[in-house]
């Protein structure tokens, strides 16, 4: 009996230590009825892709035919919506990170920087821009219904490959992909972080949303133009894919695309010969059942827990042990 009690108490304390270590509140697109992620494409403006296994952005713009065949031009946006009902004003006093995880195994060196690292010294990197949607419009769209034509924040000019943001979207900032070694690519499941210090435009957007909406919508897309002679050819029309909440496991089972099955990943190393067989992505076969690899907002803990809360937690653990002891006897 005594042993049972001590083991339960230990479990409680370990769990509490874990909470201290993580020190963050994480809100993936999986959370709540308003959590959502969807890719929108301008060349198929009436198509909904809310349930796809891919969430991607690309651009190509070498034709200028409005409303017709535009020479294979493409422009796509990623709409992300996060449930903010558990966000408190205190959480806005610490950094907030928007994290997305790579969802294809082909984001190679030439797709991330120009020239590719590390052989050349990159002068530019592929960058993702993030825009915030006007708070009053965030709750209204649906994951199963949103299209390029009906999306809030977009007013199409009818030409493919040109961005169509209207005044309901405002730029929050951007994040660049890292350079990778020639033998490598960005590992499926690896993360791209858009980090925001307190007082950022993202903080303001969320603060302005509290009490107005139950969610916040962020639109992400590559910021290059997709024009030959302006951008590296390897960037034009390349589909930068991220993992949406519909992915359940990081491989190609369950009808999921082959490009999620990153068995060929080689790390960024200079050792010769390279590891053989390739080790594969360190995230291969991991579960996304709880949104571990879905787009997410990460709220850093605003304050170091006070001694009082430690005491309360310890008492809680003791209380739990006592309750279970009573039940057992
Ligand atoms: Ca989705
Ligand atoms: Ca065009
Ligand atoms: Ca356009």
mmCIF file of N, CA, C and O and ligand atoms in Angstrom, residues 42 148 155-164, ligand 3:
data_model
loop_
_atom_site.group_PDB
_atom_site.id
_atom_site.type_symbol
_atom_site.label_atom_id
_atom_site.label_comp_id
_atom_site.label_asym_id
_atom_site.label_seq_id
_atom_site.Cartn_x
_atom_site.Cartn_y
_atom_site.Cartn_z
ATOM 1 N N UNK A 42 -4.515 29.873 -57.004
ATOM 2 C CA UNK A 42 -5.180 30.808 -57.905
ATOM 3 C C UNK A 42 -5.543 30.200 -59.253
ATOM 4 O O UNK A 42 -6.416 30.707 -59.951
ATOM 5 N N UNK A 148 -9.903 30.035 -53.117
ATOM 6 C CA UNK A 148 -9.183 31.256 -53.485
ATOM 7 C C UNK A 148 -10.180 32.384 -53.755
ATOM 8 O O UNK A 148 -9.915 33.542 -53.425
ATOM 9 N N UNK A 155 -8.601 39.507 -52.996
ATOM 10 C CA UNK A 155 -9.456 40.003 -54.066
ATOM 11 C C UNK A 155 -8.699 39.748 -55.362
ATOM 12 O O UNK A 155 -7.715 40.430 -55.665
ATOM 13 N N UNK A 156 -9.127 38.712 -56.087
ATOM 14 C CA UNK A 156 -8.359 38.291 -57.264
ATOM 15 C C UNK A 156 -8.439 39.308 -58.386
ATOM 16 O O UNK A 156 -9.499 39.864 -58.686
ATOM 17 N N UNK A 157 -7.265 39.545 -59.021
ATOM 18 C CA UNK A 157 -7.235 40.391 -60.220
ATOM 19 C C UNK A 157 -7.436 39.545 -61.472
ATOM 20 O O UNK A 157 -7.356 40.054 -62.591
ATOM 21 N N UNK A 158 -7.690 38.242 -61.282
ATOM 22 C CA UNK A 158 -7.935 37.357 -62.412
ATOM 23 C C UNK A 158 -6.679 36.853 -63.085
ATOM 24 O O UNK A 158 -6.745 35.999 -63.949
ATOM 25 N N UNK A 159 -5.510 37.373 -62.697
ATOM 26 C CA UNK A 159 -4.265 36.905 -63.289
ATOM 27 C C UNK A 159 -3.601 35.909 -62.353
ATOM 28 O O UNK A 159 -3.458 36.179 -61.152
ATOM 29 N N UNK A 160 -3.128 34.813 -62.913
ATOM 30 C CA UNK A 160 -2.435 33.823 -62.090
ATOM 31 C C UNK A 160 -0.997 34.262 -61.863
ATOM 32 O O UNK A 160 -0.352 34.834 -62.737
ATOM 33 N N UNK A 161 -0.499 33.984 -60.657
ATOM 34 C CA UNK A 161 0.901 34.265 -60.360
ATOM 35 C C UNK A 161 1.159 35.659 -59.808
ATOM 36 O O UNK A 161 2.305 36.024 -59.573
ATOM 37 N N UNK A 162 0.108 36.430 -59.581
ATOM 38 C CA UNK A 162 0.263 37.721 -58.893
ATOM 39 C C UNK A 162 -0.498 37.634 -57.579
ATOM 40 O O UNK A 162 -1.591 37.065 -57.523
ATOM 41 N N UNK A 163 0.061 38.188 -56.537
ATOM 42 C CA UNK A 163 -0.578 38.125 -55.221
ATOM 43 C C UNK A 163 -1.807 39.034 -55.204
ATOM 44 O O UNK A 163 -1.836 40.085 -55.853
ATOM 45 N N UNK A 164 -2.795 38.632 -54.439
ATOM 46 C CA UNK A 164 -4.090 39.306 -54.481
ATOM 47 C C UNK A 164 -4.571 39.757 -53.104
ATOM 48 O O UNK A 164 -5.770 39.774 -52.823
HETATM 49 CA CA1 LIG B 3 -3.526 37.364 -59.100
#
